[in-house]
Short mmCIF file of C-alpha atoms in Angstrom, two decimals:
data_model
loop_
_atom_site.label_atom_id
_atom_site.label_comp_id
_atom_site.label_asym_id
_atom_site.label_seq_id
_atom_site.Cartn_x
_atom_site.Cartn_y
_atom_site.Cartn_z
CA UNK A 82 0.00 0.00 0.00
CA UNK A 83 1.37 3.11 -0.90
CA UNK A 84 0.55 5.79 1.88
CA UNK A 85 0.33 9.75 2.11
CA UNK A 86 4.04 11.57 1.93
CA UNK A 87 4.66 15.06 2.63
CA UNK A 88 7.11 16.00 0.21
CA UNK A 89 6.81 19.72 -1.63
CA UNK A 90 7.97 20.11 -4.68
CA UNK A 91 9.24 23.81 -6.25
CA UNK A 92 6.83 23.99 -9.72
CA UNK A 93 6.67 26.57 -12.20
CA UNK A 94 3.02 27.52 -13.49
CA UNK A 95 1.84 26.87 -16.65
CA UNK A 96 -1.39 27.42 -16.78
CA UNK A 97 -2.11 30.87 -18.80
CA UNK A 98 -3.36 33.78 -17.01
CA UNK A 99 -6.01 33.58 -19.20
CA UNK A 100 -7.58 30.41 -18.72
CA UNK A 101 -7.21 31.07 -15.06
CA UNK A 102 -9.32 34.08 -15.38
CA UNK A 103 -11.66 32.09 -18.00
CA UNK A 104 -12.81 29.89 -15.13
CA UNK A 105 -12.47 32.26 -12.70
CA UNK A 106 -15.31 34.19 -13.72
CA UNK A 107 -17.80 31.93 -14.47
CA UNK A 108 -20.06 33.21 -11.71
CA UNK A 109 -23.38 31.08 -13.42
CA UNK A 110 -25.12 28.07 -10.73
CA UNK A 111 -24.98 24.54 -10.72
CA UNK A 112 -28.76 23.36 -10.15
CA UNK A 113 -29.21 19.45 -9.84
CA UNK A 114 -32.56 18.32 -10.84
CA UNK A 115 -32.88 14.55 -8.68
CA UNK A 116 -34.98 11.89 -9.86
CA UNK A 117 -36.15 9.54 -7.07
CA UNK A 118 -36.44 5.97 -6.64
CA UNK A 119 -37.04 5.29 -3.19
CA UNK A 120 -40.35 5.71 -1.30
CA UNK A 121 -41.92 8.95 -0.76
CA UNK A 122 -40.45 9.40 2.97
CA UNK A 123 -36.91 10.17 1.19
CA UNK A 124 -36.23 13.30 0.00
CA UNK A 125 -35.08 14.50 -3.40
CA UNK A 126 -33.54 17.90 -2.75
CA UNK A 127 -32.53 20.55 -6.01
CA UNK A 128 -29.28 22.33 -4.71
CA UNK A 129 -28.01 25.54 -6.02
CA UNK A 130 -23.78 25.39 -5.86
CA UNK A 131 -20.92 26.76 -8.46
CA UNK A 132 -17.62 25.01 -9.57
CA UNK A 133 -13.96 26.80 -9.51
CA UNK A 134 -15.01 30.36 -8.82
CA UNK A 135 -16.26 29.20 -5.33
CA UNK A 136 -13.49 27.86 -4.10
CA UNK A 137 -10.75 29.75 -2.02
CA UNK A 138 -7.56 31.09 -3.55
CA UNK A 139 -5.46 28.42 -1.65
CA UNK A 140 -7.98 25.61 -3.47
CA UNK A 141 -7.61 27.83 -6.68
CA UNK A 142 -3.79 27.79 -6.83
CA UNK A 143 -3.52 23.96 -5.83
CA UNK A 144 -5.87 23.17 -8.79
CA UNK A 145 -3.82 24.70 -10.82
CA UNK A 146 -0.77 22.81 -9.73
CA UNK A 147 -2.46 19.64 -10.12
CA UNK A 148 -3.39 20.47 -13.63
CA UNK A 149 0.01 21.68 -14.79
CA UNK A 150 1.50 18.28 -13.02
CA UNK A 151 -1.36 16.15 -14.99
CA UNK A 152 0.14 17.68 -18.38
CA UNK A 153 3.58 17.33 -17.64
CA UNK A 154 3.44 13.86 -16.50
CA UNK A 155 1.43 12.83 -19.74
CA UNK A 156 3.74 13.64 -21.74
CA UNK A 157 5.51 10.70 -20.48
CA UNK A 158 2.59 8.18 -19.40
CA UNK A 159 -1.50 7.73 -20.48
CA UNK A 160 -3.02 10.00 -17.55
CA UNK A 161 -5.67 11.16 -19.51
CA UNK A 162 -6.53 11.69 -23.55
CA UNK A 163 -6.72 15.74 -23.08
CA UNK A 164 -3.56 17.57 -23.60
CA UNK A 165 -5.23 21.07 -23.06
CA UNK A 166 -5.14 22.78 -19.87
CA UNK A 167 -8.46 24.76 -20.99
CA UNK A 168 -9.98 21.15 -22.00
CA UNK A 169 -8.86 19.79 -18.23
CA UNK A 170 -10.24 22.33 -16.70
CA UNK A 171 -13.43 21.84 -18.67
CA UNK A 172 -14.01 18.29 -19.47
CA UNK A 173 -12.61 16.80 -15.58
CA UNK A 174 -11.93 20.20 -13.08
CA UNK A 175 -15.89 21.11 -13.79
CA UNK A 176 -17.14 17.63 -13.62
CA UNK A 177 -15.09 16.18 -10.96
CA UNK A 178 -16.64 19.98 -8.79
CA UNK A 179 -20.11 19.13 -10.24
CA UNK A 180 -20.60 16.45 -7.93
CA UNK A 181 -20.00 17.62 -4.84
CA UNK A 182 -23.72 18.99 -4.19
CA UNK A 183 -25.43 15.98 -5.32
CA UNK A 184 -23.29 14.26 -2.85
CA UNK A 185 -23.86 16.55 -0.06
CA UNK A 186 -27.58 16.19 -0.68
CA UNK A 187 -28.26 12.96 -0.65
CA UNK A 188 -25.70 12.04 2.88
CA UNK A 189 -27.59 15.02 4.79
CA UNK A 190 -31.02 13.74 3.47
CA UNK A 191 -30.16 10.04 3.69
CA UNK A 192 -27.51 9.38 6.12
CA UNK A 193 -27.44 9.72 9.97
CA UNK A 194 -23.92 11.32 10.29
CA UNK A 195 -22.75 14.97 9.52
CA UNK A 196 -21.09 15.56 5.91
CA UNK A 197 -18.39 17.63 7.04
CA UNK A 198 -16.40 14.67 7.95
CA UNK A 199 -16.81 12.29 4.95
CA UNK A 200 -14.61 9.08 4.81
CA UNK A 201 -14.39 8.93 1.23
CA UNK A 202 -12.53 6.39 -1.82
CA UNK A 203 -12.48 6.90 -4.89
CA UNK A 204 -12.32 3.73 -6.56
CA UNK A 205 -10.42 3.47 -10.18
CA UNK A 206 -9.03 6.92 -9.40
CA UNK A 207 -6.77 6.74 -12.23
CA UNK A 208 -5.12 10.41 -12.68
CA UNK A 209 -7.03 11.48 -9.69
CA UNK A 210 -10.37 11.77 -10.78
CA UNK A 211 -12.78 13.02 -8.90
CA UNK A 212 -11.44 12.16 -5.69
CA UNK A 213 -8.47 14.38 -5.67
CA UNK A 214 -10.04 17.23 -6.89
CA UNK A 215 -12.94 16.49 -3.90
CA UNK A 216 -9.77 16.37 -1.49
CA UNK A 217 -9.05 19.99 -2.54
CA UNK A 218 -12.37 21.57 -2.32
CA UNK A 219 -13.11 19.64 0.73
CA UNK A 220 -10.59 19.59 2.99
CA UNK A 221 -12.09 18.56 5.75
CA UNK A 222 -13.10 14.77 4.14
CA UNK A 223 -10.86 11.66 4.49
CA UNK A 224 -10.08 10.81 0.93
CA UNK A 225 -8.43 7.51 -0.38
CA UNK A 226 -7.61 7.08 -3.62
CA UNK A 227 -7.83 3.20 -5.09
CA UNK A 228 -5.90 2.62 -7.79
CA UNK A 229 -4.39 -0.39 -9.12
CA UNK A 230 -1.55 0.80 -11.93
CA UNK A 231 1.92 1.85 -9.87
CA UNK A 232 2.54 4.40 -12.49
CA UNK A 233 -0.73 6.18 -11.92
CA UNK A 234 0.00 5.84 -8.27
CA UNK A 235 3.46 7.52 -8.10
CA UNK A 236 1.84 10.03 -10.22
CA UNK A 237 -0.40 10.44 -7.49
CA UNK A 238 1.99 10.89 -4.58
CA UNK A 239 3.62 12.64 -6.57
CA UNK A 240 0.85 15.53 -7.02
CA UNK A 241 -0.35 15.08 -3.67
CA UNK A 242 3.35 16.20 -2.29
CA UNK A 243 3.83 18.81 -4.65
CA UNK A 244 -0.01 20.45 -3.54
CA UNK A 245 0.11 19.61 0.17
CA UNK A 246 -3.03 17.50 0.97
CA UNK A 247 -2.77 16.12 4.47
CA UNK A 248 -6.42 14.62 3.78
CA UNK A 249 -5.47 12.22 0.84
CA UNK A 250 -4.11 8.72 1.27
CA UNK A 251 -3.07 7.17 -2.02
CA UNK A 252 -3.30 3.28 -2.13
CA UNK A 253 -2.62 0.90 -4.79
CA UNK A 254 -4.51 -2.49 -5.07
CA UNK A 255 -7.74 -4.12 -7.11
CA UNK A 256 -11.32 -3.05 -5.93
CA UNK A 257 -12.02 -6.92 -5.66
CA UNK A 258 -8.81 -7.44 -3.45
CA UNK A 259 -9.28 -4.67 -1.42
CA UNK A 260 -12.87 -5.12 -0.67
CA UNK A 261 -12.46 -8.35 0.48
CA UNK A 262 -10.09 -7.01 2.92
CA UNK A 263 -11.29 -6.79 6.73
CA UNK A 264 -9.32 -3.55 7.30
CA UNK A 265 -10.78 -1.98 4.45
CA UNK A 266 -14.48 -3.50 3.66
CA UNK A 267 -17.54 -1.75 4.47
CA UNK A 268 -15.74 1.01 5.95
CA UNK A 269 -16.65 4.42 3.87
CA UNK A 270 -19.73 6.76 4.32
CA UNK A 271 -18.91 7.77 0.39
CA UNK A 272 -17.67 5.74 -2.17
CA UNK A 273 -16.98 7.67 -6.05
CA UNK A 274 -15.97 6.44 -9.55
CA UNK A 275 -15.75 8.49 -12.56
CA UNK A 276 -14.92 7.05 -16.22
CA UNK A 277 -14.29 3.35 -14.75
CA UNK A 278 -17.10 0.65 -16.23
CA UNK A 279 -20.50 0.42 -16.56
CA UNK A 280 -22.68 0.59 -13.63
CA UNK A 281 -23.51 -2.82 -13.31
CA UNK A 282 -19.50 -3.76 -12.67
CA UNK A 283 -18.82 -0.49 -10.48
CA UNK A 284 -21.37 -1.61 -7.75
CA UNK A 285 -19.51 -4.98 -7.39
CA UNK A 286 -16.58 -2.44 -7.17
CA UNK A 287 -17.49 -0.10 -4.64
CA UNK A 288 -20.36 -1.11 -2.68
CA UNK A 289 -18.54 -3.92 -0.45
CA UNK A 290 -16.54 -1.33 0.51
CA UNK A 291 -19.63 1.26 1.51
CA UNK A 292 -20.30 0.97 5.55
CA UNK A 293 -24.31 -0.21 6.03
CA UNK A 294 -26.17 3.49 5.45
CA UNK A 295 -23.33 5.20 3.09
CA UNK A 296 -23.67 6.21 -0.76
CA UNK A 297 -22.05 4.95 -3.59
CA UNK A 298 -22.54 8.19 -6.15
CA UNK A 299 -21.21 6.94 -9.92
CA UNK A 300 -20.63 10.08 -12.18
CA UNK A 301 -22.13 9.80 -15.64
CA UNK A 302 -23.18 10.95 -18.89
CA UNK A 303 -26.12 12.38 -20.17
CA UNK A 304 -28.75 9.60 -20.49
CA UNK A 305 -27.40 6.75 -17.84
CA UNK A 306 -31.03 5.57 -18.46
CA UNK A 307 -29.93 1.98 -19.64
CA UNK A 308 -27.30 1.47 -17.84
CA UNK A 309 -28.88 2.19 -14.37
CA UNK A 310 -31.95 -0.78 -15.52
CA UNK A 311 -28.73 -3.14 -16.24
CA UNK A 312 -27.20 -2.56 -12.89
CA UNK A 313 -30.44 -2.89 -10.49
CA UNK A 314 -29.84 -6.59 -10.03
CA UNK A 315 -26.35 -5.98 -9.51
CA UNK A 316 -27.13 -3.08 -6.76
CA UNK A 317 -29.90 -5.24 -5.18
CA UNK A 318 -27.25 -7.59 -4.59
CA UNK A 319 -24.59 -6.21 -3.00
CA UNK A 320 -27.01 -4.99 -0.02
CA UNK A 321 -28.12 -1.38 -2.03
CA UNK A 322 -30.64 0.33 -3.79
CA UNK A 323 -31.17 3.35 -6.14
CA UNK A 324 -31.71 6.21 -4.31
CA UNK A 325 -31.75 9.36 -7.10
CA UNK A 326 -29.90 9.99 -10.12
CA UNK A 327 -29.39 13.61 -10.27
CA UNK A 328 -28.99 15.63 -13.60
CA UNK A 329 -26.24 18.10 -13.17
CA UNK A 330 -25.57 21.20 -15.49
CA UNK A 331 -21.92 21.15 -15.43
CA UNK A 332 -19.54 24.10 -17.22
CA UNK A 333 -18.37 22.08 -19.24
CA UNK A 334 -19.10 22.19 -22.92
CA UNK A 335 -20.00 18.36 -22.84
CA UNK A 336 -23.07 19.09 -21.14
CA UNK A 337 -25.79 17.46 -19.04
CA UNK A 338 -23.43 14.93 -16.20
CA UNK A 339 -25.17 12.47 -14.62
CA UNK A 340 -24.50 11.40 -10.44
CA UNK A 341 -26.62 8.16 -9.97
CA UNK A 342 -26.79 7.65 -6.16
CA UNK A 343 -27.44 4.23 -4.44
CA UNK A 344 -28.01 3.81 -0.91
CA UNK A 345 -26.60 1.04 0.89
CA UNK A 346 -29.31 -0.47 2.90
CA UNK A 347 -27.80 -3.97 4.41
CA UNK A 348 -24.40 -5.65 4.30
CA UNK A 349 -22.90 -7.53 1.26
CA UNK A 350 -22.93 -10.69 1.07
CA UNK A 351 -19.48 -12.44 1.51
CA UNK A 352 -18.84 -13.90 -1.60
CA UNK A 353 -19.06 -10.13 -3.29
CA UNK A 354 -16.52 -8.45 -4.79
CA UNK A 355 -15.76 -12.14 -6.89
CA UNK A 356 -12.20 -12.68 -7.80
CA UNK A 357 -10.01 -10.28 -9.56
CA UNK A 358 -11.39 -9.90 -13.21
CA UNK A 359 -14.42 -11.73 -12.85
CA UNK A 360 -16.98 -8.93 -12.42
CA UNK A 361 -15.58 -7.27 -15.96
CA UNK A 362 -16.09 -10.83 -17.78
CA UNK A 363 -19.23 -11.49 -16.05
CA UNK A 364 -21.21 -8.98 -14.69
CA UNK A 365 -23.90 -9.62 -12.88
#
């Protein structure tokens, strides 16, 4: 397991001036629209919220460290397929921000503990996404990032040095292995994953590792509609249900994002996550 380090790293900037101030002034809401699925006693709250410009200038300036590390480093390794700082800031700063409120709303309508204090992974984490970005405009939740790849995990401690996040534990191992570990297994109040599988596979993923009344909160595209049917068994099974998927109108020029939200009602059975690889080749 690779942990936290403390390291800080001199960086020059490279992000322009003007995309800075491009994203700085977007002063325009985000306002989720949920649909629910649950009974009529749970509430389906529209919350008003705004991406970059919101957050402090300390959050500002470490975003825009982690964005000039992301483009460094892929010059040298597949973080992500944008090569733009504009695009990043776009296409993953805004979306990765855009679900913040729809997670808020559903733990403080849903959940019996306070937000401020989320224990959060973010499972497939990959170049950081969401859950780093969360880490920076939340600082007070407890964010682990799951990621199997070394590369993608030195990348990580790498970034998290160089910003200074004393919230962020990086840790490198298989969903399936790590939720069938004791230490680790049904542990979380929150547990994210952004551009990983289809939903069906992510709640074998991440749901073992959701404590008995947490969320699992998969961000998605614009019409999920299909996907969410598929995955109902799957959800059902690993001691959740579908709580809300809520529409969000993110900055970003790709539109409509999708959070589907599933409660987790009971505990998951032991035989869930199956072996390494097996939910991919056969879902449930």
């Amino acid at each position: 397991m690779l942990l936290n380090q403390t390291r800080i790293f001199n960086f020059s900037f490279s992000l322009s001036l003007r995309t800075f101030i491009k994203h700085l002034e977007r002063a325009s809401n985000l306002k989720p629209s949920c649909i629910t699925r649950r009974t009529a006693t749970t509430k389906s709250s529209i919350v008003t919220g705004s991406h970059f410009e919101t957050l402090n200038p300390l959050q500002k300036q470490q975003v825009q460290l982690y964005v000039d590390a992301l483009l460094d480093w892929n010059q040298n390794m597949n973080l992500t397929a944008v090569r733009d700082a504009n695009d990043v800031m776009d296409r993953h700063i805004e979306d990765s921000l855009a679900i913040i409120p729809p997670i808020k709303s559903s733990y403080v309508s849903n959940c019996e503990f306070p937000v401020e204090k989320l224990n959060l992974v973010d499972v497939g984490s990959g170049a950081g996404l969401p859950g780093l970005i969360l880490a920076i405009a939340c600082p007070d939740w407890k964010v682990t990032l799951l990621e199997s790849l070394n590369k993608r995990c030195l990348f990580l401690e790498h970034v998290v040095g160089l910003i200074g996040l004393s919230n962020v534990k990086v840790m490198r191992g298989r969903a399936e292995d790590v939720g069938q570990n004791l230490e680790f297994r049904e542990v979380f109040d929150v547990a994210v994953a952004r551009a990983v599988a289809e939903m069906r596979i992510l709640a074998e993923y991440c749901l073992p590792l959701v404590r008995v009344g947490g969320l699992f909160v998969a961000a998605k595209g614009h019409s999920p509609e299909e996907e969410v049917r598929r995955a109902e068994k799957a959800i059902s099974l690993m001691g959740a249900s579908l709580l809300q998927t809520c529409y969000v109108n993110s900055h970003s020029p790709y539109g409509q994002r999708t959070a589907v939200v599933c409660l987790k009602d009971g505990r998951t059975p032991k035989k869930y996550p199956r072996d390494p690889g097996t939910p991919a080749k056969s879902p449930l």
